[in-house]
């Protein structure tokens, strides 16, 4: 095989001194059950990228640097198992808790925070969160009666004024 005499065939070793050009649509296929391993080896002092996939205009799509950092132009993954590192400066991983300032938190089931299990849906207007004493939170309606300075109050008998004593039999709702 020479500069101007291309040839087809099976090769045990193929060495390209400058570039290896493969025709469009060509594939690299392994000789057993369609498996192939593509090893790219560099030298320890290498500063150029080890591997690069780019468009014909030179736009990088996949790069593996000499230090092993992999850069993708975009990634669509159906699943991901991330065991460490960071996302936008926030530490992640199976053995390290997430930290940082988050603007939103969502879950498809219940959320547990500091041992309290929050409801999966919002309560009605004027409901409040109550606990069962075992860490389960739920929404409840504020009801009950009491007295202020001996005057009975409740949901239908509000009282106004300055009071020195306030007693509630069950719950106290302050608006």
Coordinates of N, CA and C in Angstrom, one line a residue:
X1 N 0.9 -1.2 0.0 CA 0.0 0.0 0.0 C 0.9 1.2 0.0
X2 N 0.6 2.1 -0.8 CA 1.5 3.3 -0.9 C 0.7 4.6 -1.1
X3 N 1.3 5.6 -1.4 CA 0.7 6.9 -1.4 C -0.4 7.0 -2.4
X4 N -0.2 6.5 -3.6 CA -1.2 6.6 -4.7 C -1.8 5.2 -5.0
X5 N -1.6 4.2 -4.2 CA -2.1 2.9 -4.6 C -2.9 2.3 -3.4
X6 N -4.2 2.8 -3.2 CA -5.0 2.3 -2.1 C -5.3 0.8 -2.4
X7 N -5.5 0.1 -1.3 CA -5.9 -1.3 -1.4 C -6.8 -1.7 -0.4
X8 N -7.6 -2.7 -0.6 CA -8.6 -3.3 0.3 C -8.0 -4.6 0.8
X9 N -8.4 -4.9 2.1 CA -7.9 -6.2 2.6 C -8.1 -6.2 4.1
X10 N -7.6 -7.3 4.7 CA -7.6 -7.5 6.1 C -6.2 -7.2 6.6
X11 N -6.1 -6.4 7.6 CA -4.7 -6.0 8.1 C -4.6 -6.4 9.6
X12 N -3.5 -6.9 10.0 CA -3.2 -7.1 11.4 C -2.9 -5.9 12.1
X13 N -2.1 -5.0 11.5 CA -1.7 -3.7 12.0 C -1.8 -2.7 10.9
X14 N -2.2 -1.5 11.3 CA -2.3 -0.5 10.3 C -1.7 0.8 10.9
X15 N -0.7 1.3 10.3 CA 0.0 2.5 10.9 C -0.2 3.7 9.9
X16 N -0.7 4.8 10.5 CA -0.8 6.0 9.7 C 0.2 7.0 10.2
X17 N 1.0 7.6 9.4 CA 2.1 8.5 9.9 C 1.5 9.9 10.2
X18 N 0.4 10.3 9.5 CA -0.1 11.6 9.7 C -1.6 11.5 10.0
X19 N -2.4 11.0 9.1 CA -3.8 10.9 9.3 C -4.3 9.6 8.8
X20 N -5.4 9.1 9.3 CA -6.1 7.9 8.8 C -7.5 8.4 8.3
X21 N -7.7 8.5 7.1 CA -9.0 9.0 6.5 C -9.9 7.8 6.2
X22 N -11.1 7.8 6.8 CA -12.0 6.7 6.5 C -13.2 7.3 5.7
X23 N -13.6 6.6 4.7 CA -14.7 7.0 3.9 C -16.0 7.2 4.7
X24 N -16.8 8.2 4.2 CA -18.1 8.5 4.9 C -18.9 7.2 4.9
X25 N -19.6 7.0 6.1 CA -20.4 5.8 6.2 C -19.7 4.5 6.6
X26 N -18.4 4.6 6.6 CA -17.6 3.4 7.0 C -17.7 3.1 8.4
X27 N -17.6 1.8 8.8 CA -17.7 1.4 10.2 C -16.4 0.6 10.6
X28 N -16.2 0.6 11.9 CA -15.1 -0.2 12.5 C -15.9 -1.3 13.2
X29 N -15.7 -2.6 12.7 CA -16.5 -3.7 13.2 C -15.5 -4.7 13.7
X30 N -15.8 -5.2 14.9 CA -14.9 -6.3 15.5 C -15.1 -7.6 14.7
X31 N -14.2 -8.5 14.9 CA -14.2 -9.8 14.1 C -15.0 -10.8 14.9
X32 N -15.4 -10.6 16.1 CA -16.2 -11.6 16.9 C -17.4 -10.9 17.5
X33 N -18.5 -11.4 17.3 CA -19.8 -10.9 17.8 C -19.9 -9.3 17.8
X34 N -19.4 -8.7 16.8 CA -19.5 -7.3 16.5 C -19.0 -6.4 17.7
X35 N -17.9 -6.9 18.4 CA -17.3 -6.1 19.4 C -16.0 -5.5 18.9
X36 N -15.7 -4.3 19.3 CA -14.5 -3.7 19.0 C -14.0 -2.8 20.2
X37 N -12.7 -2.8 20.4 CA -12.1 -1.9 21.4 C -11.3 -0.9 20.6
X38 N -11.5 0.3 20.9 CA -10.7 1.4 20.3 C -9.9 2.0 21.4
X39 N -8.6 1.7 21.4 CA -7.7 2.3 22.4 C -6.9 3.4 21.8
X40 N -6.9 4.5 22.6 CA -6.2 5.7 22.2 C -5.2 5.9 23.3
X41 N -3.9 5.8 22.9 CA -2.8 6.0 23.9 C -2.0 7.2 23.6
X42 N -1.7 7.9 24.7 CA -0.8 9.1 24.5 C 0.4 8.9 25.4
X43 N 1.3 9.8 25.3 CA 2.5 9.8 26.2 C 2.2 10.6 27.4
X44 N 3.0 10.3 28.5 CA 2.8 11.0 29.7 C 2.9 12.5 29.7
X45 N 3.7 13.0 28.7 CA 4.0 14.4 28.6 C 3.0 15.1 27.6
X46 N 2.0 14.4 27.1 CA 1.2 14.9 26.1 C 0.3 16.0 26.6
X47 N 0.2 17.1 25.8 CA -0.7 18.2 26.2 C -1.9 18.3 25.2
X48 N -1.8 17.7 24.1 CA -2.9 17.7 23.1 C -4.0 16.7 23.6
X49 N -5.3 16.9 23.1 CA -6.3 16.0 23.5 C -6.0 14.6 23.0
X50 N -6.5 13.6 23.7 CA -6.3 12.2 23.3 C -7.2 11.8 22.2
X51 N -8.5 12.3 22.3 CA -9.5 11.9 21.4 C -10.4 13.1 21.2
X52 N -10.9 13.2 19.9 CA -11.7 14.3 19.5 C -12.7 13.9 18.4
X53 N -14.0 14.2 18.6 CA -14.9 14.0 17.6 C -15.5 15.4 17.2
X54 N -15.4 15.7 15.9 CA -15.8 17.0 15.5 C -16.5 17.0 14.2
X55 N -17.3 18.1 14.0 CA -18.0 18.2 12.7 C -17.0 18.7 11.6
X56 N -17.4 18.7 10.4 CA -16.5 19.1 9.3 C -16.1 20.6 9.4
X57 N -16.9 21.4 10.1 CA -16.5 22.8 10.3 C -15.6 23.0 11.5
X58 N -15.2 21.9 12.2 CA -14.3 22.0 13.3 C -15.0 22.1 14.7
X59 N -16.3 22.1 14.7 CA -17.0 22.2 16.0 C -16.8 20.9 16.8
X60 N -16.3 21.0 18.0 CA -16.0 19.8 18.8 C -17.4 19.3 19.4
X61 N -17.6 18.0 19.3 CA -18.7 17.4 19.9 C -18.4 16.5 21.0
X62 N -17.2 15.8 21.0 CA -16.7 15.0 22.1 C -15.2 15.1 22.2
X63 N -14.7 15.4 23.3 CA -13.3 15.6 23.5 C -12.8 14.9 24.8
X64 N -11.7 14.1 24.7 CA -11.1 13.6 25.9 C -9.7 14.2 26.0
X65 N -9.5 15.0 27.0 CA -8.2 15.7 27.1 C -7.1 14.7 27.6
X66 N -5.9 15.2 27.5 CA -4.8 14.4 28.0 C -4.8 14.1 29.5
X67 N -5.6 14.9 30.2 CA -5.7 14.6 31.7 C -6.9 13.8 32.0
X68 N -7.7 13.4 30.9 CA -8.8 12.5 31.1 C -10.2 13.2 31.2
X69 N -10.2 14.5 31.1 CA -11.5 15.2 31.2 C -12.2 15.0 29.9
X70 N -13.5 14.6 30.1 CA -14.3 14.4 28.9 C -15.3 15.5 28.8
X71 N -15.4 16.1 27.6 CA -16.3 17.2 27.3 C -17.2 16.8 26.2
X72 N -18.6 17.0 26.5 CA -19.6 16.7 25.4 C -20.3 18.0 25.1
X73 N -20.6 18.2 23.8 CA -21.3 19.4 23.4 C -22.8 19.3 24.0
X74 N -23.4 18.1 24.0 CA -24.7 17.9 24.6 C -24.8 16.5 25.0
X75 N -25.7 16.2 25.9 CA -25.9 14.8 26.3 C -27.3 14.6 26.6
X76 N -27.9 13.5 26.1 CA -29.2 13.0 26.4 C -29.0 11.6 27.0
X77 N -29.4 11.4 28.2 CA -29.2 10.1 28.9 C -30.5 9.7 29.5
X78 N -30.9 8.4 29.2 CA -32.1 7.9 29.8 C -31.9 7.6 31.3
X79 N -30.7 7.2 31.7 CA -30.4 7.0 33.1 C -29.0 7.5 33.4
X80 N -28.7 7.9 34.6 CA -27.4 8.3 35.0 C -27.1 7.8 36.4
X81 N -25.9 7.3 36.6 CA -25.5 6.9 37.9 C -24.2 7.7 38.3
X82 N -24.4 8.7 39.0 CA -23.3 9.6 39.4 C -22.9 9.4 40.8
X83 N -21.7 8.9 41.0 CA -21.2 8.6 42.3 C -20.3 9.6 43.0
X84 N -20.1 10.7 42.4 CA -19.3 11.8 43.0 C -19.1 12.9 42.0
X85 N -18.6 14.0 42.5 CA -18.3 15.1 41.7 C -19.1 16.3 42.1
X86 N -19.4 17.2 41.1 CA -20.2 18.3 41.4 C -21.0 18.8 40.2
X87 N -22.1 19.4 40.4 CA -22.9 20.0 39.3 C -23.0 21.5 39.7
X88 N -22.6 22.4 38.8 CA -22.6 23.8 39.1 C -22.0 24.2 40.5
X89 N -21.0 23.5 40.9 CA -20.3 23.8 42.1 C -21.0 23.1 43.4
X90 N -22.1 22.4 43.1 CA -22.7 21.7 44.2 C -22.3 20.3 44.3
X91 N -21.7 19.9 45.5 CA -21.2 18.5 45.7 C -22.3 17.5 45.6
X92 N -22.1 16.4 44.9 CA -23.1 15.3 44.7 C -22.4 14.0 45.0
X93 N -23.2 12.9 45.2 CA -22.6 11.6 45.3 C -23.4 10.8 46.3
X94 N -23.2 9.5 46.2 CA -23.9 8.5 47.0 C -23.5 8.7 48.5
X95 N -22.3 9.1 48.8 CA -21.8 9.1 50.2 C -21.6 10.6 50.7
X96 N -22.0 11.6 49.9 CA -21.9 12.9 50.4 C -23.2 13.6 50.2
X97 N -23.7 14.3 51.2 CA -25.0 14.9 51.1 C -25.0 16.1 50.1
X98 N -26.1 16.4 49.5 CA -26.2 17.5 48.6 C -26.2 18.8 49.5
X99 N -25.4 19.8 49.0 CA -25.4 21.0 49.7 C -25.6 22.1 48.7
X100 N -25.9 23.3 49.2 CA -26.1 24.4 48.3 C -27.4 25.1 48.5
X101 N -27.6 26.2 47.7 CA -28.9 26.9 47.7 C -29.7 26.5 46.5
X102 N -30.8 25.9 46.8 CA -31.7 25.4 45.7 C -33.0 26.3 45.7
X103 N -33.4 26.6 44.5 CA -34.6 27.4 44.3 C -35.9 26.6 44.3
X104 N -35.8 25.3 44.0 CA -36.9 24.4 43.9 C -36.6 23.0 44.2
X105 N -37.5 22.3 44.8 CA -37.3 20.9 45.2 C -38.6 20.2 44.8
X106 N -38.5 19.1 44.0 CA -39.7 18.4 43.7 C -39.4 16.9 43.8
X107 N -40.5 16.1 44.1 CA -40.4 14.7 44.3 C -41.7 14.1 43.7
X108 N -41.6 12.9 43.2 CA -42.8 12.2 42.7 C -43.5 11.5 43.8
X109 N -42.9 11.3 45.0 CA -43.6 10.8 46.1 C -43.5 11.7 47.3
X110 N -43.3 11.3 48.5 CA -43.2 12.2 49.6 C -41.8 12.7 49.8
X111 N -41.7 13.9 50.5 CA -40.4 14.5 50.8 C -40.2 14.4 52.3
X112 N -39.0 13.9 52.7 CA -38.6 13.8 54.1 C -37.5 14.8 54.3
X113 N -37.7 15.7 55.3 CA -36.7 16.7 55.6 C -36.5 16.8 57.1
X114 N -35.3 16.6 57.6 CA -35.1 16.6 59.0 C -36.0 15.7 59.8
X115 N -36.3 14.5 59.2 CA -37.2 13.5 59.9 C -38.7 13.8 59.8
X116 N -39.1 14.9 59.1 CA -40.5 15.2 58.9 C -40.9 14.8 57.5
X117 N -42.0 14.0 57.4 CA -42.5 13.6 56.1 C -43.6 14.5 55.7
X118 N -43.4 15.3 54.6 CA -44.3 16.3 54.1 C -45.4 15.7 53.3
X119 N -46.6 16.3 53.3 CA -47.7 15.8 52.4 C -47.3 15.9 50.9
X120 N -47.9 15.1 50.1 CA -47.6 15.1 48.6 C -48.5 16.1 47.9
X121 N -49.5 16.7 48.5 CA -50.3 17.7 47.9 C -50.5 18.9 48.8
X122 N -50.9 20.0 48.2 CA -51.2 21.2 49.0 C -52.5 21.1 49.8
X123 N -52.6 21.8 50.9 CA -53.9 21.8 51.7 C -54.8 22.8 51.1
X124 N -56.0 22.9 51.7 CA -57.0 23.9 51.3 C -56.6 25.3 51.9
X125 N -57.3 26.3 51.5 CA -57.1 27.6 52.0 C -57.3 27.6 53.5
X126 N -56.4 28.3 54.2 CA -56.4 28.5 55.7 C -56.1 27.2 56.5
X127 N -55.7 26.2 55.8 CA -55.2 25.0 56.5 C -53.8 25.2 57.0
X128 N -53.4 24.4 58.0 CA -52.0 24.5 58.5 C -51.4 23.1 58.5
X129 N -50.1 23.0 58.6 CA -49.4 21.7 58.8 C -49.4 21.3 60.2
X130 N -49.8 20.1 60.4 CA -49.8 19.5 61.8 C -49.0 18.2 61.8
X131 N -48.5 17.8 62.9 CA -47.8 16.6 63.0 C -48.5 15.6 63.9
X132 N -48.3 14.3 63.6 CA -48.9 13.3 64.4 C -48.0 12.9 65.6
X133 N -46.9 13.5 65.7 CA -45.9 13.2 66.8 C -44.9 12.1 66.4
X134 N -45.1 11.6 65.2 CA -44.2 10.5 64.7 C -43.5 11.0 63.4
X135 N -43.6 12.3 63.1 CA -42.9 12.8 62.0 C -43.7 13.0 60.7
X136 N -45.0 12.5 60.8 CA -45.8 12.6 59.6 C -46.6 13.9 59.7
X137 N -46.5 14.8 58.6 CA -47.2 16.0 58.6 C -48.4 15.9 57.7
X138 N -49.4 16.6 58.0 CA -50.6 16.6 57.2 C -51.3 18.0 57.3
X139 N -52.2 18.3 56.4 CA -52.9 19.6 56.5 C -54.1 19.4 57.3
X140 N -54.5 20.4 58.1 CA -55.7 20.3 59.0 C -56.3 21.7 59.0
X141 N -57.6 21.7 59.3 CA -58.4 22.9 59.4 C -58.2 23.5 60.9
X142 N -58.0 24.8 61.0 CA -57.9 25.4 62.3 C -59.3 25.5 62.9
X143 N -59.6 24.8 64.0 CA -60.9 24.9 64.6 C -60.6 25.0 66.1
X144 N -61.7 25.3 66.8 CA -61.6 25.3 68.3 C -62.2 26.5 68.9
X145 N -62.3 26.5 70.2 CA -62.9 27.7 70.9 C -62.0 27.9 72.1
X146 N -62.2 29.0 72.7 CA -61.4 29.4 73.9 C -62.1 30.6 74.5
X147 N -61.4 31.3 75.4 CA -61.9 32.5 76.0 C -60.8 33.5 76.2
X148 N -61.2 34.8 76.1 CA -60.3 35.9 76.4 C -60.9 36.7 77.5
X149 N -60.2 36.8 78.6 CA -60.8 37.6 79.7 C -62.2 37.1 80.1
X150 N -62.4 35.8 80.0 CA -63.7 35.3 80.4 C -64.7 35.3 79.3
X151 N -64.4 35.9 78.1 CA -65.4 36.0 77.0 C -65.1 34.8 76.1
X152 N -66.1 34.0 75.8 CA -66.0 32.8 74.9 C -65.8 33.3 73.5
X153 N -64.9 32.7 72.9 CA -64.6 33.0 71.4 C -64.6 31.7 70.7
X154 N -64.9 31.8 69.4 CA -64.8 30.6 68.5 C -64.9 31.1 67.1
X155 N -65.1 30.2 66.2 CA -65.1 30.5 64.8 C -66.2 31.5 64.4
X156 N -67.3 31.5 65.2 CA -68.4 32.4 64.9 C -68.6 33.5 65.9
X157 N -67.8 33.6 66.9 CA -67.9 34.6 67.9 C -66.6 35.3 68.2
X158 N -66.1 36.0 67.2 CA -64.8 36.7 67.5 C -64.9 37.8 68.5
X159 N -63.8 38.1 69.2 CA -63.8 39.2 70.2 C -62.7 40.1 69.9
X160 N -62.9 41.4 70.1 CA -61.8 42.4 69.9 C -61.5 43.1 71.2
X161 N -60.3 43.6 71.3 CA -60.0 44.4 72.5 C -58.6 44.1 73.0
X162 N -58.3 44.7 74.1 CA -57.0 44.5 74.8 C -57.3 43.5 75.9
X163 N -56.5 42.5 76.0 CA -56.7 41.4 76.9 C -55.4 41.1 77.7
X164 N -55.6 40.7 79.0 CA -54.5 40.4 79.8 C -54.3 38.9 79.9
X165 N -55.3 38.1 79.6 CA -55.2 36.6 79.7 C -55.8 36.0 78.5
X166 N -55.2 35.0 77.9 CA -55.7 34.4 76.7 C -55.6 32.9 77.0
X167 N -56.7 32.2 76.9 CA -56.7 30.7 77.1 C -57.4 30.1 75.9
X168 N -56.7 29.0 75.4 CA -57.3 28.3 74.2 C -57.4 26.9 74.7
X169 N -58.6 26.3 74.4 CA -58.9 24.9 74.8 C -58.2 23.9 73.9
X170 N -58.0 24.2 72.6 CA -57.4 23.3 71.7 C -56.3 23.9 70.9
X171 N -56.7 24.8 70.0 CA -55.7 25.5 69.1 C -56.0 27.0 69.1
X172 N -54.9 27.7 68.8 CA -55.1 29.2 68.7 C -54.6 29.6 67.3
X173 N -55.5 30.3 66.6 CA -55.2 30.7 65.2 C -55.1 32.3 65.3
X174 N -54.0 32.8 65.0 CA -53.8 34.3 65.0 C -53.6 34.7 63.6
X175 N -54.5 35.7 63.1 CA -54.4 36.2 61.8 C -53.7 37.5 61.7

